[in-house]
Amino acid sequence: MNKKLSPSQYGYEACKTLMKKYDAEKLPPKNLFTYHQGVFLSGMLKVYEKIGNEELFNYMEAWVKSSLNEDGSVKDRGTGWVSLETLDFRQPGILFFPLYERTGDEQYMKNAAYLVESLKEFPTNSKGGFWHMVSQPNQMWLDGLYMAGPIMVMYADKMNKPEFFDIAANQVELMYENMLDEKTGLLIHGWDDSKEAEWADKVTGKSQEVWARAMGWFVTATVDILDYLPKTHPKRENIIKILENMLSAIVKYQDKEDGRWYEVVDKGDWEGNWLENSGSCLFVYALSKAIRMGYIDSKYKENAKKGYEGVINSLKWSEEGELLVGDICIGTCIDEGTYEHYISRDVCINDLHGSGAFAIMCGEYEE
């Protein structure tokens, strides 16, 4: 039996559960600066903005400080997925902006500059799309827009660096133009411009499947990018149209009974597919915010409501009164990119991807 709470209260309970389990500096993966914590803490910030509980802001601040070197700079491991060699490394940088606003500490903006300005040297494919990682030549993943898009436009806005508005908008358009599945109207998980990856179609370079959380990252990033992309920007109207196209396609695949979406979004009737919470939360977030901002028609409120209720109905409470957010995909690379690959991923409870997406949704959604 679920308690009847407001969205922000549910979000607070999700945050509180993980705060009780982990001291800020031990938030996994411990001692690493990466998007796992960044996603969860950005959701925590959205809940904080609703309820004003300083405990949340202080926890976020404590993690950020624990993840920095003694001189206040970002801990860069030099290579791999906890370094400038990947887009994932940039995502927690969005936390520097509220900290700078509160403290005025210029080191936070120096860190943001380190993460964003380095993108000018980051490898791109022949069309200007960022590789997801240096070790994955020419591959664009939808995840990458969330990892690098919002921090770029926040930095562009704060530091008057309009070139990063252009770069972020170009990434949105490139993904839409090259990763669109014409049959479903959705975006597949990855695209290899060189067509050399194991999973890449030899004609289109596309991977095979529409993974829920990747699709969620894309629409979440796009609606957040629009917060900062100037109203006079030449690509703004097209970005809004892309968002509208994506959300109107997403709602077609919403499970009519449960309200959530499947791990492989367009194959809900295939054997082994399962309803997944992190992607569903991100879809509800993007729908709700796009309605509030006037980017899409208010007719989609019913889809957002049904999706929100589907997630809430899936929740459980432990005997200790802790909120359990389950049905979360542990996360994945594309690997061979098959249907079986995605549906076989481990299912988690209170994984940071899912608890973060849940808090992001709750911070936006209003009944």
mmCIF file of N, CA and C in Angstrom, residues 120-194:
data_model
loop_
_atom_site.group_PDB
_atom_site.id
_atom_site.type_symbol
_atom_site.label_atom_id
_atom_site.label_comp_id
_atom_site.label_asym_id
_atom_site.label_seq_id
_atom_site.Cartn_x
_atom_site.Cartn_y
_atom_site.Cartn_z
ATOM 1 N N LYS A 120 35.895 22.027 -26.967
ATOM 2 C CA LYS A 120 36.378 22.550 -28.251
ATOM 3 C C LYS A 120 37.435 21.639 -28.860
ATOM 4 N N GLU A 121 38.102 20.861 -28.003
ATOM 5 C CA GLU A 121 39.135 19.936 -28.477
ATOM 6 C C GLU A 121 38.640 18.496 -28.505
ATOM 7 N N PHE A 122 37.395 18.275 -28.121
ATOM 8 C CA PHE A 122 36.864 16.916 -28.050
ATOM 9 C C PHE A 122 36.614 16.394 -29.466
ATOM 10 N N PRO A 123 36.923 15.122 -29.731
ATOM 11 C CA PRO A 123 36.770 14.617 -31.099
ATOM 12 C C PRO A 123 35.316 14.588 -31.564
ATOM 13 N N THR A 124 35.128 14.872 -32.832
ATOM 14 C CA THR A 124 33.802 14.857 -33.446
ATOM 15 C C THR A 124 33.831 14.006 -34.715
ATOM 16 N N ASN A 125 32.650 13.561 -35.123
ATOM 17 C CA ASN A 125 32.556 12.833 -36.389
ATOM 18 C C ASN A 125 32.569 13.817 -37.552
ATOM 19 N N SER A 126 32.367 13.314 -38.751
ATOM 20 C CA SER A 126 32.495 14.156 -39.948
ATOM 21 C C SER A 126 31.448 15.258 -40.017
ATOM 22 N N LYS A 127 30.370 15.118 -39.244
ATOM 23 C CA LYS A 127 29.306 16.122 -39.256
ATOM 24 C C LYS A 127 29.357 17.056 -38.048
ATOM 25 N N GLY A 128 30.362 16.870 -37.197
ATOM 26 C CA GLY A 128 30.495 17.745 -36.036
ATOM 27 C C GLY A 128 29.850 17.224 -34.774
ATOM 28 N N GLY A 129 29.423 15.961 -34.789
ATOM 29 C CA GLY A 129 28.822 15.372 -33.602
ATOM 30 C C GLY A 129 29.876 14.811 -32.673
ATOM 31 N N PHE A 130 29.745 15.098 -31.372
ATOM 32 C CA PHE A 130 30.715 14.593 -30.400
ATOM 33 C C PHE A 130 30.710 13.065 -30.352
ATOM 34 N N TRP A 131 31.893 12.474 -30.373
ATOM 35 C CA TRP A 131 31.997 11.065 -30.014
ATOM 36 C C TRP A 131 31.521 10.937 -28.559
ATOM 37 N N HIS A 132 30.985 9.774 -28.209
ATOM 38 C CA HIS A 132 30.571 9.622 -26.819
ATOM 39 C C HIS A 132 31.789 9.496 -25.902
ATOM 40 N N MET A 133 32.787 8.766 -26.375
ATOM 41 C CA MET A 133 34.052 8.642 -25.663
ATOM 42 C C MET A 133 35.181 8.614 -26.682
ATOM 43 N N VAL A 134 36.354 9.000 -26.250
ATOM 44 C CA VAL A 134 37.522 8.952 -27.127
ATOM 45 C C VAL A 134 37.777 7.526 -27.606
ATOM 46 N N SER A 135 37.439 6.555 -26.767
ATOM 47 C CA SER A 135 37.664 5.149 -27.122
ATOM 48 C C SER A 135 36.583 4.575 -28.036
ATOM 49 N N GLN A 136 35.590 5.400 -28.399
ATOM 50 C CA GLN A 136 34.491 4.959 -29.265
ATOM 51 C C GLN A 136 34.409 5.876 -30.483
ATOM 52 N N PRO A 137 35.344 5.740 -31.408
ATOM 53 C CA PRO A 137 35.446 6.683 -32.527
ATOM 54 C C PRO A 137 34.157 6.808 -33.324
ATOM 55 N N ASN A 138 33.769 8.057 -33.568
ATOM 56 C CA ASN A 138 32.653 8.414 -34.449
ATOM 57 C C ASN A 138 31.270 8.033 -33.933
ATOM 58 N N GLN A 139 31.201 7.492 -32.707
ATOM 59 C CA GLN A 139 29.909 7.055 -32.170
ATOM 60 C C GLN A 139 29.224 8.176 -31.394
ATOM 61 N N MET A 140 27.985 8.496 -31.787
ATOM 62 C CA MET A 140 27.121 9.363 -30.997
ATOM 63 C C MET A 140 26.105 8.484 -30.272
ATOM 64 N N TRP A 141 25.930 8.726 -28.980
ATOM 65 C CA TRP A 141 24.891 8.068 -28.195
ATOM 66 C C TRP A 141 23.931 9.145 -27.697
ATOM 67 N N LEU A 142 22.650 8.821 -27.652
ATOM 68 C CA LEU A 142 21.678 9.793 -27.156
ATOM 69 C C LEU A 142 22.036 10.287 -25.758
ATOM 70 N N ASP A 143 22.590 9.403 -24.941
ATOM 71 C CA ASP A 143 22.987 9.764 -23.573
ATOM 72 C C ASP A 143 23.836 11.035 -23.550
ATOM 73 N N GLY A 144 24.671 11.184 -24.572
ATOM 74 C CA GLY A 144 25.643 12.272 -24.596
ATOM 75 C C GLY A 144 25.031 13.649 -24.581
ATOM 76 N N LEU A 145 23.798 13.778 -25.103
ATOM 77 C CA LEU A 145 23.174 15.102 -25.098
ATOM 78 C C LEU A 145 22.892 15.555 -23.671
ATOM 79 N N TYR A 146 22.450 14.644 -22.820
ATOM 80 C CA TYR A 146 22.210 14.996 -21.422
ATOM 81 C C TYR A 146 23.517 15.238 -20.684
ATOM 82 N N MET A 147 24.549 14.496 -21.037
ATOM 83 C CA MET A 147 25.816 14.607 -20.330
ATOM 84 C C MET A 147 26.517 15.942 -20.596
ATOM 85 N N ALA A 148 26.386 16.456 -21.808
ATOM 86 C CA ALA A 148 27.135 17.664 -22.165
ATOM 87 C C ALA A 148 26.264 18.844 -22.581
ATOM 88 N N GLY A 149 25.006 18.605 -22.975
ATOM 89 C CA GLY A 149 24.169 19.687 -23.489
ATOM 90 C C GLY A 149 23.799 20.733 -22.460
ATOM 91 N N PRO A 150 23.155 20.356 -21.350
ATOM 92 C CA PRO A 150 22.759 21.379 -20.374
ATOM 93 C C PRO A 150 23.918 22.179 -19.802
ATOM 94 N N ILE A 151 25.049 21.524 -19.503
ATOM 95 C CA ILE A 151 26.171 22.285 -18.948
ATOM 96 C C ILE A 151 26.711 23.278 -19.967
ATOM 97 N N MET A 152 26.675 22.924 -21.248
ATOM 98 C CA MET A 152 27.143 23.862 -22.273
ATOM 99 C C MET A 152 26.312 25.131 -22.302
ATOM 100 N N VAL A 153 24.980 24.989 -22.300
ATOM 101 C CA VAL A 153 24.136 26.184 -22.419
ATOM 102 C C VAL A 153 24.107 26.978 -21.115
ATOM 103 N N MET A 154 24.228 26.297 -19.982
ATOM 104 C CA MET A 154 24.317 27.025 -18.708
ATOM 105 C C MET A 154 25.590 27.865 -18.672
ATOM 106 N N TYR A 155 26.671 27.285 -19.132
ATOM 107 C CA TYR A 155 27.946 28.003 -19.194
ATOM 108 C C TYR A 155 27.888 29.142 -20.203
ATOM 109 N N ALA A 156 27.292 28.885 -21.356
ATOM 110 C CA ALA A 156 27.166 29.924 -22.383
ATOM 111 C C ALA A 156 26.390 31.124 -21.850
ATOM 112 N N ASP A 157 25.322 30.823 -21.094
ATOM 113 C CA ASP A 157 24.487 31.880 -20.541
ATOM 114 C C ASP A 157 25.229 32.663 -19.460
ATOM 115 N N LYS A 158 25.893 31.946 -18.559
ATOM 116 C CA LYS A 158 26.541 32.593 -17.424
ATOM 117 C C LYS A 158 27.785 33.382 -17.836
ATOM 118 N N MET A 159 28.547 32.839 -18.786
ATOM 119 C CA MET A 159 29.845 33.415 -19.136
ATOM 120 C C MET A 159 29.849 34.162 -20.467
ATOM 121 N N ASN A 160 28.651 34.339 -21.054
ATOM 122 C CA ASN A 160 28.533 35.033 -22.335
ATOM 123 C C ASN A 160 29.431 34.397 -23.395
ATOM 124 N N LYS A 161 29.224 33.092 -23.580
ATOM 125 C CA LYS A 161 29.986 32.322 -24.560
ATOM 126 C C LYS A 161 29.005 31.697 -25.563
ATOM 127 N N PRO A 162 28.459 32.521 -26.469
ATOM 128 C CA PRO A 162 27.371 32.055 -27.343
ATOM 129 C C PRO A 162 27.746 30.903 -28.264
ATOM 130 N N GLU A 163 29.041 30.669 -28.471
ATOM 131 C CA GLU A 163 29.430 29.560 -29.343
ATOM 132 C C GLU A 163 28.948 28.225 -28.792
ATOM 133 N N PHE A 164 28.780 28.145 -27.469
ATOM 134 C CA PHE A 164 28.324 26.886 -26.891
ATOM 135 C C PHE A 164 26.811 26.695 -27.036
ATOM 136 N N PHE A 165 26.073 27.792 -27.227
ATOM 137 C CA PHE A 165 24.675 27.644 -27.635
ATOM 138 C C PHE A 165 24.614 26.939 -28.991
ATOM 139 N N ASP A 166 25.469 27.388 -29.889
ATOM 140 C CA ASP A 166 25.478 26.830 -31.247
ATOM 141 C C ASP A 166 25.870 25.354 -31.239
ATOM 142 N N ILE A 167 26.895 25.024 -30.459
ATOM 143 C CA ILE A 167 27.360 23.635 -30.416
ATOM 144 C C ILE A 167 26.268 22.727 -29.857
ATOM 145 N N ALA A 168 25.629 23.157 -28.765
ATOM 146 C CA ALA A 168 24.576 22.336 -28.158
ATOM 147 C C ALA A 168 23.406 22.148 -29.112
ATOM 148 N N ALA A 169 22.974 23.210 -29.756
ATOM 149 C CA ALA A 169 21.857 23.111 -30.700
ATOM 150 C C ALA A 169 22.206 22.187 -31.860
ATOM 151 N N ASN A 170 23.448 22.254 -32.311
ATOM 152 C CA ASN A 170 23.876 21.374 -33.405
ATOM 153 C C ASN A 170 23.828 19.908 -33.006
ATOM 154 N N GLN A 171 24.180 19.612 -31.745
ATOM 155 C CA GLN A 171 24.134 18.217 -31.299
ATOM 156 C C GLN A 171 22.699 17.681 -31.324
ATOM 157 N N VAL A 172 21.746 18.510 -30.896
ATOM 158 C CA VAL A 172 20.332 18.105 -30.930
ATOM 159 C C VAL A 172 19.916 17.778 -32.358
ATOM 160 N N GLU A 173 20.236 18.676 -33.270
ATOM 161 C CA GLU A 173 19.816 18.487 -34.662
ATOM 162 C C GLU A 173 20.498 17.289 -35.305
ATOM 163 N N LEU A 174 21.775 17.103 -35.021
ATOM 164 C CA LEU A 174 22.504 15.976 -35.608
ATOM 165 C C LEU A 174 21.924 14.646 -35.142
ATOM 166 N N MET A 175 21.610 14.558 -33.858
ATOM 167 C CA MET A 175 21.018 13.322 -33.351
ATOM 168 C C MET A 175 19.666 13.060 -34.004
ATOM 169 N N TYR A 176 18.870 14.092 -34.100
ATOM 170 C CA TYR A 176 17.538 13.928 -34.690
ATOM 171 C C TYR A 176 17.638 13.521 -36.162
ATOM 172 N N GLU A 177 18.512 14.174 -36.880
ATOM 173 C CA GLU A 177 18.622 13.920 -38.320
ATOM 174 C C GLU A 177 19.206 12.547 -38.628
ATOM 175 N N ASN A 178 20.086 12.048 -37.767
ATOM 176 C CA ASN A 178 20.818 10.819 -38.093
ATOM 177 C C ASN A 178 20.422 9.605 -37.260
ATOM 178 N N MET A 179 19.613 9.818 -36.212
ATOM 179 C CA MET A 179 19.256 8.714 -35.331
ATOM 180 C C MET A 179 17.755 8.441 -35.319
ATOM 181 N N LEU A 180 17.034 9.129 -36.165
ATOM 182 C CA LEU A 180 15.582 8.950 -36.227
ATOM 183 C C LEU A 180 15.226 7.629 -36.890
ATOM 184 N N ASP A 181 14.353 6.881 -36.224
ATOM 185 C CA ASP A 181 13.782 5.671 -36.802
ATOM 186 C C ASP A 181 12.467 6.080 -37.470
ATOM 187 N N GLU A 182 12.444 6.079 -38.769
ATOM 188 C CA GLU A 182 11.291 6.588 -39.511
ATOM 189 C C GLU A 182 10.015 5.811 -39.189
ATOM 190 N N LYS A 183 10.147 4.539 -38.890
ATOM 191 C CA LYS A 183 8.977 3.695 -38.637
ATOM 192 C C LYS A 183 8.258 4.098 -37.354
ATOM 193 N N THR A 184 9.015 4.376 -36.301
ATOM 194 C CA THR A 184 8.411 4.676 -34.995
ATOM 195 C C THR A 184 8.353 6.165 -34.680
ATOM 196 N N GLY A 185 9.193 6.966 -35.330
ATOM 197 C CA GLY A 185 9.304 8.373 -34.982
ATOM 198 C C GLY A 185 10.165 8.616 -33.762
ATOM 199 N N LEU A 186 10.796 7.560 -33.250
ATOM 200 C CA LEU A 186 11.666 7.651 -32.087
ATOM 201 C C LEU A 186 13.133 7.663 -32.517
ATOM 202 N N LEU A 187 14.029 7.854 -31.568
ATOM 203 C CA LEU A 187 15.457 7.847 -31.857
ATOM 204 C C LEU A 187 16.089 6.568 -31.322
ATOM 205 N N ILE A 188 16.913 5.940 -32.151
ATOM 206 C CA ILE A 188 17.638 4.762 -31.702
ATOM 207 C C ILE A 188 18.793 5.199 -30.789
ATOM 208 N N HIS A 189 19.357 4.249 -30.067
ATOM 209 C CA HIS A 189 20.325 4.566 -29.013
ATOM 210 C C HIS A 189 21.615 5.172 -29.557
ATOM 211 N N GLY A 190 22.138 4.632 -30.660
ATOM 212 C CA GLY A 190 23.435 5.091 -31.133
ATOM 213 C C GLY A 190 23.519 5.214 -32.643
ATOM 214 N N TRP A 191 24.498 5.972 -33.074
ATOM 215 C CA TRP A 191 24.767 6.158 -34.499
ATOM 216 C C TRP A 191 26.276 6.280 -34.687
ATOM 217 N N ASP A 192 26.818 5.479 -35.591
ATOM 218 C CA ASP A 192 28.240 5.515 -35.914
ATOM 219 C C ASP A 192 28.388 6.068 -37.325
ATOM 220 N N ASP A 193 28.890 7.270 -37.407
ATOM 221 C CA ASP A 193 29.067 7.935 -38.695
ATOM 222 C C ASP A 193 29.978 7.138 -39.621
ATOM 223 N N SER A 194 30.934 6.401 -39.057
ATOM 224 C CA SER A 194 31.863 5.619 -39.877
ATOM 225 C C SER A 194 31.317 4.240 -40.242
#
